[in-house]
PDB file of C-alpha atoms in Angstrom:
ATOM      1  CA  GLN A   1     -16.223  70.725-155.896  1.00  0.00           C
ATOM      2  CA  VAL A   2     -17.399  67.683-157.819  1.00  0.00           C
ATOM      3  CA  LEU A   3     -16.772  67.980-161.538  1.00  0.00           C
ATOM      4  CA  LEU A   4     -17.234  65.589-164.430  1.00  0.00           C
ATOM      5  CA  VAL A   5     -15.556  66.841-167.602  1.00  0.00           C
ATOM      6  CA  GLN A   6     -16.166  64.971-170.838  1.00  0.00           C
ATOM      7  CA  SER A   7     -14.185  64.795-174.047  1.00  0.00           C
ATOM      8  CA  GLU A   8     -14.854  66.841-177.149  1.00  0.00           C
ATOM      9  CA  PRO A   9     -17.550  66.237-179.801  1.00  0.00           C
ATOM     10  CA  GLU A  10     -16.958  63.471-182.327  1.00  0.00           C
ATOM     11  CA  VAL A  11     -18.025  62.906-185.919  1.00  0.00           C
ATOM     12  CA  LYS A  12     -17.912  59.305-187.101  1.00  0.00           C
ATOM     13  CA  GLU A  13     -18.899  57.371-190.180  1.00  0.00           C
ATOM     14  CA  PRO A  14     -21.376  54.506-189.987  1.00  0.00           C
ATOM     15  CA  GLY A  15     -19.692  51.305-188.879  1.00  0.00           C
ATOM     16  CA  ALA A  16     -16.952  53.086-186.950  1.00  0.00           C
ATOM     17  CA  SER A  17     -16.406  53.158-183.172  1.00  0.00           C
ATOM     18  CA  VAL A  18     -16.244  56.035-180.726  1.00  0.00           C
ATOM     19  CA  LYS A  19     -14.653  56.231-177.286  1.00  0.00           C
ATOM     20  CA  ILE A  20     -15.685  59.064-174.962  1.00  0.00           C
ATOM     21  CA  SER A  21     -13.967  59.966-171.712  1.00  0.00           C
ATOM     22  CA  CYS A  22     -15.236  61.471-168.478  1.00  0.00           C
ATOM     23  CA  LYS A  23     -12.715  62.896-166.017  1.00  0.00           C
ATOM     24  CA  ALA A  24     -13.836  63.058-162.401  1.00  0.00           C
ATOM     25  CA  SER A  25     -12.546  65.416-159.748  1.00  0.00           C
ATOM     26  CA  GLY A  26     -13.507  66.658-156.317  1.00  0.00           C
ATOM     27  CA  TYR A  27     -14.490  63.341-154.728  1.00  0.00           C
ATOM     28  CA  SER A  28     -13.269  59.833-154.007  1.00  0.00           C
ATOM     29  CA  PHE A  29     -13.318  58.322-157.516  1.00  0.00           C
ATOM     30  CA  THR A  30     -13.634  54.680-156.463  1.00  0.00           C
ATOM     31  CA  THR A  31     -16.483  55.244-154.008  1.00  0.00           C
ATOM     32  CA  TYR A  32     -19.275  56.124-156.458  1.00  0.00           C
ATOM     33  CA  TYR A  33     -20.726  54.265-159.428  1.00  0.00           C
ATOM     34  CA  ALA A  34     -20.502  56.031-162.800  1.00  0.00           C
ATOM     35  CA  HIS A  35     -23.240  55.768-165.401  1.00  0.00           C
ATOM     36  CA  TRP A  36     -23.612  56.634-169.064  1.00  0.00           C
ATOM     37  CA  VAL A  37     -26.861  58.099-170.410  1.00  0.00           C
ATOM     38  CA  ARG A  38     -27.560  59.261-173.934  1.00  0.00           C
ATOM     39  CA  GLN A  39     -30.061  61.631-175.501  1.00  0.00           C
ATOM     40  CA  ALA A  40     -30.876  61.632-179.203  1.00  0.00           C
ATOM     41  CA  PRO A  41     -31.863  64.988-180.731  1.00  0.00           C
ATOM     42  CA  GLY A  42     -35.236  66.080-179.363  1.00  0.00           C
ATOM     43  CA  GLN A  43     -35.660  62.808-177.473  1.00  0.00           C
ATOM     44  CA  GLY A  44     -35.601  61.613-173.881  1.00  0.00           C
ATOM     45  CA  LEU A  45     -32.897  60.120-171.673  1.00  0.00           C
ATOM     46  CA  GLU A  46     -31.710  56.567-172.307  1.00  0.00           C
ATOM     47  CA  TRP A  47     -29.619  54.679-169.762  1.00  0.00           C
ATOM     48  CA  MET A  48     -26.732  52.766-171.303  1.00  0.00           C
ATOM     49  CA  GLY A  49     -24.791  51.208-168.466  1.00  0.00           C
ATOM     50  CA  LYS A  50     -22.723  51.655-165.354  1.00  0.00           C
ATOM     51  CA  ILE A  51     -19.394  50.791-163.799  1.00  0.00           C
ATOM     52  CA  ASN A  52     -18.176  50.338-160.252  1.00  0.00           C
ATOM     53  CA  PRO A  53     -14.853  52.214-160.419  1.00  0.00           C
ATOM     54  CA  SER A  54     -13.581  50.256-157.436  1.00  0.00           C
ATOM     55  CA  GLY A  55     -13.525  46.819-159.046  1.00  0.00           C
ATOM     56  CA  GLY A  56     -14.432  47.677-162.629  1.00  0.00           C
ATOM     57  CA  VAL A  57     -17.613  45.570-162.655  1.00  0.00           C
ATOM     58  CA  THR A  58     -20.047  46.725-165.330  1.00  0.00           C
ATOM     59  CA  THR A  59     -23.738  46.391-166.149  1.00  0.00           C
ATOM     60  CA  TYR A  60     -25.155  47.255-169.561  1.00  0.00           C
ATOM     61  CA  ALA A  61     -28.604  47.904-170.950  1.00  0.00           C
ATOM     62  CA  GLN A  62     -29.794  44.983-173.063  1.00  0.00           C
ATOM     63  CA  GLN A  63     -30.123  47.077-176.244  1.00  0.00           C
ATOM     64  CA  PHE A  64     -26.428  47.976-176.144  1.00  0.00           C
ATOM     65  CA  ARG A  65     -24.927  44.645-175.097  1.00  0.00           C
ATOM     66  CA  GLY A  66     -22.265  43.563-177.512  1.00  0.00           C
ATOM     67  CA  ARG A  67     -21.711  47.129-178.766  1.00  0.00           C
ATOM     68  CA  VAL A  68     -20.855  49.088-175.614  1.00  0.00           C
ATOM     69  CA  THR A  69     -17.912  48.803-173.263  1.00  0.00           C
ATOM     70  CA  ILE A  70     -17.487  50.939-170.146  1.00  0.00           C
ATOM     71  CA  THR A  71     -14.054  51.023-168.522  1.00  0.00           C
ATOM     72  CA  ARG A  72     -12.190  53.098-165.996  1.00  0.00           C
ATOM     73  CA  ASP A  73      -8.647  54.190-165.249  1.00  0.00           C
ATOM     74  CA  THR A  74      -8.233  54.860-161.555  1.00  0.00           C
ATOM     75  CA  SER A  75      -4.812  56.453-162.040  1.00  0.00           C
ATOM     76  CA  THR A  76      -6.270  59.241-164.183  1.00  0.00           C
ATOM     77  CA  ARG A  77      -9.743  59.238-162.576  1.00  0.00           C
ATOM     78  CA  ARG A  78     -11.369  58.701-165.936  1.00  0.00           C
ATOM     79  CA  VAL A  79     -14.320  56.637-167.035  1.00  0.00           C
ATOM     80  CA  TYR A  80     -14.664  55.659-170.693  1.00  0.00           C
ATOM     81  CA  MET A  81     -17.560  54.585-172.891  1.00  0.00           C
ATOM     82  CA  GLU A  82     -16.851  52.910-176.215  1.00  0.00           C
ATOM     83  CA  LEU A  83     -19.641  52.256-178.697  1.00  0.00           C
ATOM     84  CA  THR A  84     -18.946  50.177-181.788  1.00  0.00           C
ATOM     85  CA  SER A  85     -20.698  49.531-185.116  1.00  0.00           C
ATOM     86  CA  LEU A  86     -22.113  53.039-185.110  1.00  0.00           C
ATOM     87  CA  ARG A  87     -25.245  53.834-187.080  1.00  0.00           C
ATOM     88  CA  SER A  88     -27.108  57.066-187.709  1.00  0.00           C
ATOM     89  CA  GLU A  89     -29.488  56.317-184.818  1.00  0.00           C
ATOM     90  CA  ASP A  90     -26.528  56.569-182.433  1.00  0.00           C
ATOM     91  CA  THR A  91     -26.287  60.307-183.115  1.00  0.00           C
ATOM     92  CA  ALA A  92     -26.859  61.748-179.658  1.00  0.00           C
ATOM     93  CA  VAL A  93     -25.425  63.639-176.724  1.00  0.00           C
ATOM     94  CA  TYR A  94     -23.748  61.184-174.378  1.00  0.00           C
ATOM     95  CA  TYR A  95     -23.568  62.026-170.672  1.00  0.00           C
ATOM     96  CA  CYS A  96     -21.622  60.525-167.828  1.00  0.00           C
ATOM     97  CA  ALA A  97     -23.178  60.825-164.387  1.00  0.00           C
ATOM     98  CA  ARG A  98     -22.203  59.997-160.827  1.00  0.00           C
ATOM     99  CA  GLU A  99     -24.562  57.919-158.728  1.00  0.00           C
ATOM    100  CA  GLY A 100     -24.764  59.660-155.384  1.00  0.00           C
ATOM    101  CA  ALA A 101     -24.995  57.802-152.103  1.00  0.00           C
ATOM    102  CA  GLU A 102     -25.842  58.541-148.486  1.00  0.00           C
ATOM    103  CA  ILE A 103     -25.488  56.607-145.289  1.00  0.00           C
ATOM    104  CA  ILE A 104     -28.774  55.798-143.609  1.00  0.00           C
ATOM    105  CA  PRO A 105     -28.408  54.975-139.907  1.00  0.00           C
ATOM    106  CA  THR A 106     -29.015  51.284-139.166  1.00  0.00           C
ATOM    107  CA  PHE A 107     -28.991  50.439-142.877  1.00  0.00           C
ATOM    108  CA  GLY A 108     -25.871  51.766-144.489  1.00  0.00           C
ATOM    109  CA  VAL A 109     -24.972  53.215-147.882  1.00  0.00           C
ATOM    110  CA  THR A 110     -28.010  53.955-150.052  1.00  0.00           C
ATOM    111  CA  PRO A 111     -28.076  55.283-153.630  1.00  0.00           C
ATOM    112  CA  ARG A 112     -29.742  58.659-154.154  1.00  0.00           C
ATOM    113  CA  GLY A 113     -29.955  59.199-157.880  1.00  0.00           C
ATOM    114  CA  PHE A 114     -27.511  60.757-160.313  1.00  0.00           C
ATOM    115  CA  ASP A 115     -26.292  63.834-158.490  1.00  0.00           C
ATOM    116  CA  PHE A 116     -23.581  65.115-160.838  1.00  0.00           C
ATOM    117  CA  TRP A 117     -23.456  65.049-164.611  1.00  0.00           C
ATOM    118  CA  GLY A 118     -20.872  65.776-167.246  1.00  0.00           C
ATOM    119  CA  GLN A 119     -21.502  68.519-169.764  1.00  0.00           C
ATOM    120  CA  GLY A 120     -22.308  66.006-172.488  1.00  0.00           C
ATOM    121  CA  THR A 121     -20.468  64.917-175.633  1.00  0.00           C
ATOM    122  CA  LEU A 122     -22.190  65.144-179.003  1.00  0.00           C
ATOM    123  CA  VAL A 123     -21.499  62.178-181.236  1.00  0.00           C
ATOM    124  CA  THR A 124     -22.628  62.608-184.826  1.00  0.00           C
ATOM    125  CA  VAL A 125     -22.760  59.554-187.063  1.00  0.00           C
ATOM    126  CA  SER A 126     -22.894  60.519-190.696  1.00  0.00           C
ATOM    127  CA  SER A 127     -21.391  59.496-193.997  1.00  0.00           C
TER     128      SER A 127
ATOM    129  CA  ASP B   1     -37.161  45.790-166.751  1.00  0.00           C
ATOM    130  CA  ILE B   2     -39.063  48.481-164.868  1.00  0.00           C
ATOM    131  CA  VAL B   3     -40.959  50.761-167.228  1.00  0.00           C
ATOM    132  CA  MET B   4     -41.523  54.365-166.155  1.00  0.00           C
ATOM    133  CA  THR B   5     -44.540  56.231-167.528  1.00  0.00           C
ATOM    134  CA  GLN B   6     -45.058  59.957-166.989  1.00  0.00           C
ATOM    135  CA  SER B   7     -48.128  62.072-167.540  1.00  0.00           C
ATOM    136  CA  PRO B   8     -48.827  64.388-169.102  1.00  0.00           C
ATOM    137  CA  ASP B   9     -46.329  64.586-171.959  1.00  0.00           C
ATOM    138  CA  SER B  10     -46.634  68.369-171.888  1.00  0.00           C
ATOM    139  CA  LEU B  11     -48.122  70.896-169.544  1.00  0.00           C
ATOM    140  CA  ALA B  12     -48.776  74.646-169.690  1.00  0.00           C
ATOM    141  CA  VAL B  13     -49.251  76.465-166.394  1.00  0.00           C
ATOM    142  CA  SER B  14     -49.612  80.156-165.560  1.00  0.00           C
ATOM    143  CA  LEU B  15     -46.903  81.887-163.567  1.00  0.00           C
ATOM    144  CA  GLY B  16     -47.540  81.486-159.848  1.00  0.00           C
ATOM    145  CA  GLU B  17     -49.823  78.513-160.337  1.00  0.00           C
ATOM    146  CA  ARG B  18     -49.248  74.879-159.347  1.00  0.00           C
ATOM    147  CA  ALA B  19     -47.796  72.319-161.725  1.00  0.00           C
ATOM    148  CA  THR B  20     -48.188  68.590-161.117  1.00  0.00           C
ATOM    149  CA  ILE B  21     -46.480  65.751-162.960  1.00  0.00           C
ATOM    150  CA  THR B  22     -47.121  62.099-162.255  1.00  0.00           C
ATOM    151  CA  CYS B  23     -44.901  59.083-162.762  1.00  0.00           C
ATOM    152  CA  LYS B  24     -45.862  55.437-162.577  1.00  0.00           C
ATOM    153  CA  SER B  25     -43.475  52.496-162.414  1.00  0.00           C
ATOM    154  CA  SER B  26     -44.382  49.041-163.701  1.00  0.00           C
ATOM    155  CA  GLN B  27     -43.040  47.480-160.487  1.00  0.00           C
ATOM    156  CA  SER B  28     -42.543  48.770-156.967  1.00  0.00           C
ATOM    157  CA  VAL B  29     -39.318  50.706-156.428  1.00  0.00           C
ATOM    158  CA  LEU B  30     -39.623  50.625-152.642  1.00  0.00           C
ATOM    159  CA  HIS B  31     -36.500  49.049-151.191  1.00  0.00           C
ATOM    160  CA  SER B  32     -37.835  47.143-148.210  1.00  0.00           C
ATOM    161  CA  SER B  33     -34.602  47.013-146.219  1.00  0.00           C
ATOM    162  CA  SER B  34     -33.947  50.757-146.325  1.00  0.00           C
ATOM    163  CA  ASN B  35     -37.618  51.745-146.612  1.00  0.00           C
ATOM    164  CA  LYS B  36     -36.633  54.149-149.360  1.00  0.00           C
ATOM    165  CA  ASN B  37     -38.223  54.537-152.759  1.00  0.00           C
ATOM    166  CA  TYR B  38     -35.454  54.506-155.342  1.00  0.00           C
ATOM    167  CA  LEU B  39     -37.107  57.187-157.452  1.00  0.00           C
ATOM    168  CA  ALA B  40     -35.583  60.469-158.608  1.00  0.00           C
ATOM    169  CA  TRP B  41     -36.815  63.554-160.448  1.00  0.00           C
ATOM    170  CA  TYR B  42     -34.650  65.617-162.792  1.00  0.00           C
ATOM    171  CA  GLN B  43     -35.021  68.977-164.495  1.00  0.00           C
ATOM    172  CA  GLN B  44     -33.441  69.520-167.891  1.00  0.00           C
ATOM    173  CA  ARG B  45     -33.272  72.960-169.427  1.00  0.00           C
ATOM    174  CA  PRO B  46     -32.443  73.313-173.153  1.00  0.00           C
ATOM    175  CA  GLY B  47     -28.800  72.664-173.897  1.00  0.00           C
ATOM    176  CA  GLN B  48     -28.043  71.562-170.345  1.00  0.00           C
ATOM    177  CA  PRO B  49     -27.476  68.196-168.690  1.00  0.00           C
ATOM    178  CA  PRO B  50     -30.205  66.975-166.342  1.00  0.00           C
ATOM    179  CA  LYS B  51     -30.194  68.314-162.799  1.00  0.00           C
ATOM    180  CA  LEU B  52     -31.204  66.214-159.808  1.00  0.00           C
ATOM    181  CA  LEU B  53     -34.169  67.786-157.999  1.00  0.00           C
ATOM    182  CA  ILE B  54     -35.613  65.034-155.793  1.00  0.00           C
ATOM    183  CA  TYR B  55     -34.320  61.654-154.674  1.00  0.00           C
ATOM    184  CA  TRP B  56     -35.853  58.887-152.548  1.00  0.00           C
ATOM    185  CA  ALA B  57     -39.128  60.153-154.063  1.00  0.00           C
ATOM    186  CA  SER B  58     -39.458  63.063-151.666  1.00  0.00           C
ATOM    187  CA  THR B  59     -36.051  64.323-150.514  1.00  0.00           C
ATOM    188  CA  ARG B  60     -35.082  67.626-152.066  1.00  0.00           C
ATOM    189  CA  GLU B  61     -31.509  67.901-153.332  1.00  0.00           C
ATOM    190  CA  SER B  62     -29.404  70.586-151.673  1.00  0.00           C
ATOM    191  CA  GLY B  63     -29.998  73.992-153.245  1.00  0.00           C
ATOM    192  CA  VAL B  64     -33.299  73.093-154.880  1.00  0.00           C
ATOM    193  CA  PRO B  65     -36.023  75.652-154.112  1.00  0.00           C
ATOM    194  CA  ASP B  66     -38.702  74.481-151.699  1.00  0.00           C
ATOM    195  CA  ARG B  67     -41.452  75.086-154.260  1.00  0.00           C
ATOM    196  CA  PHE B  68     -40.385  71.698-155.674  1.00  0.00           C
ATOM    197  CA  SER B  69     -41.727  68.688-153.796  1.00  0.00           C
ATOM    198  CA  GLY B  70     -42.050  64.986-154.441  1.00  0.00           C
ATOM    199  CA  SER B  71     -44.456  62.444-153.039  1.00  0.00           C
ATOM    200  CA  GLY B  72     -45.633  58.894-153.510  1.00  0.00           C
ATOM    201  CA  SER B  73     -44.500  55.374-152.758  1.00  0.00           C
ATOM    202  CA  GLY B  74     -44.336  51.979-154.387  1.00  0.00           C
ATOM    203  CA  THR B  75     -45.389  52.554-157.980  1.00  0.00           C
ATOM    204  CA  ASP B  76     -47.065  55.975-158.032  1.00  0.00           C
ATOM    205  CA  PHE B  77     -45.236  59.256-157.677  1.00  0.00           C
ATOM    206  CA  THR B  78     -45.827  62.975-158.106  1.00  0.00           C
ATOM    207  CA  LEU B  79     -43.642  66.018-158.650  1.00  0.00           C
ATOM    208  CA  THR B  80     -45.276  69.287-157.651  1.00  0.00           C
ATOM    209  CA  ILE B  81     -44.113  72.818-158.295  1.00  0.00           C
ATOM    210  CA  SER B  82     -46.181  74.915-155.924  1.00  0.00           C
ATOM    211  CA  SER B  83     -45.824  78.297-157.615  1.00  0.00           C
ATOM    212  CA  LEU B  84     -44.432  78.226-161.130  1.00  0.00           C
ATOM    213  CA  GLN B  85     -41.570  80.588-161.915  1.00  0.00           C
ATOM    214  CA  ALA B  86     -40.293  81.499-165.369  1.00  0.00           C
ATOM    215  CA  GLU B  87     -37.029  79.631-164.755  1.00  0.00           C
ATOM    216  CA  ASP B  88     -38.950  76.387-164.195  1.00  0.00           C
ATOM    217  CA  VAL B  89     -39.636  76.029-167.923  1.00  0.00           C
ATOM    218  CA  ALA B  90     -37.885  72.746-168.716  1.00  0.00           C
ATOM    219  CA  VAL B  91     -38.413  69.060-169.349  1.00  0.00           C
ATOM    220  CA  TYR B  92     -38.855  66.952-166.229  1.00  0.00           C
ATOM    221  CA  TYR B  93     -37.951  63.273-165.973  1.00  0.00           C
ATOM    222  CA  CYS B  94     -38.564  60.654-163.342  1.00  0.00           C
ATOM    223  CA  GLN B  95     -36.130  57.767-163.005  1.00  0.00           C
ATOM    224  CA  GLN B  96     -35.995  54.550-161.031  1.00  0.00           C
ATOM    225  CA  TYR B  97     -32.643  53.387-159.719  1.00  0.00           C
ATOM    226  CA  TYR B  98     -34.012  50.345-157.886  1.00  0.00           C
ATOM    227  CA  SER B  99     -32.671  47.962-160.506  1.00  0.00           C
ATOM    228  CA  SER B 100     -30.769  47.972-163.796  1.00  0.00           C
ATOM    229  CA  PRO B 101     -31.610  49.233-166.340  1.00  0.00           C
ATOM    230  CA  CYS B 102     -32.112  52.532-164.495  1.00  0.00           C
ATOM    231  CA  ASN B 103     -34.911  53.656-166.783  1.00  0.00           C
ATOM    232  CA  PHE B 104     -36.265  57.155-167.150  1.00  0.00           C
ATOM    233  CA  GLY B 105     -39.787  58.267-167.919  1.00  0.00           C
ATOM    234  CA  GLN B 106     -40.385  59.753-171.356  1.00  0.00           C
ATOM    235  CA  GLY B 107     -40.286  63.303-169.995  1.00  0.00           C
ATOM    236  CA  THR B 108     -42.832  66.068-169.404  1.00  0.00           C
ATOM    237  CA  LYS B 109     -42.351  69.407-171.119  1.00  0.00           C
ATOM    238  CA  LEU B 110     -43.431  72.259-168.847  1.00  0.00           C
ATOM    239  CA  GLU B 111     -44.267  75.623-170.399  1.00  0.00           C
ATOM    240  CA  ILE B 112     -45.788  78.916-169.325  1.00  0.00           C
ATOM    241  CA  LYS B 113     -49.430  79.480-170.217  1.00  0.00           C
TER     242      LYS B 113
END
């Protein structure tokens, strides 16, 4: 079965960096885009960026550009999200998610939302 | 960027009654080549990651009860729960995946009246 297992919670001081991992299993790792989404305490879902595990091409949300880097290691089937220059507002649960896809006859592969999610990793930024 | 706006922000419905949540996108999310709306609905229970309920605006994910349905096209969408059950208490989000950033709506908190 498809599983996304994330790394353990982190506590960081302001100004530090954090790198979270997401290990995928149960499917062809390089076939599906991986996304990162975060959720501050009591708040909604905020999309951060995505990676194509096949070629490593990334796209980031404007508000995180320059601070976030998403990478992957195909040998270990892991996707990583590194966030630098942490501030208290970055305290949140960070999720990885797989972008599902289906083949539509006469058209081809079509995305179908984020069908599997990791369990979430709490990052606390505090001095 | 495509902005997603849900209404209402919160909703209280009696058990067995219908619940309706709407979602509006600032631009069309209908992909003309595939004729699919790149719009998904998620359910998030406390302490859990989101769960995909509906994709392509109206296609139910495998295993999702048929009391959940989605409708709409272009910029206006609706999630309907036909007969509310206690386990449906959650926050519901719409999301467009037509273009990056793949923005979510602000969420609708659904409670029992």
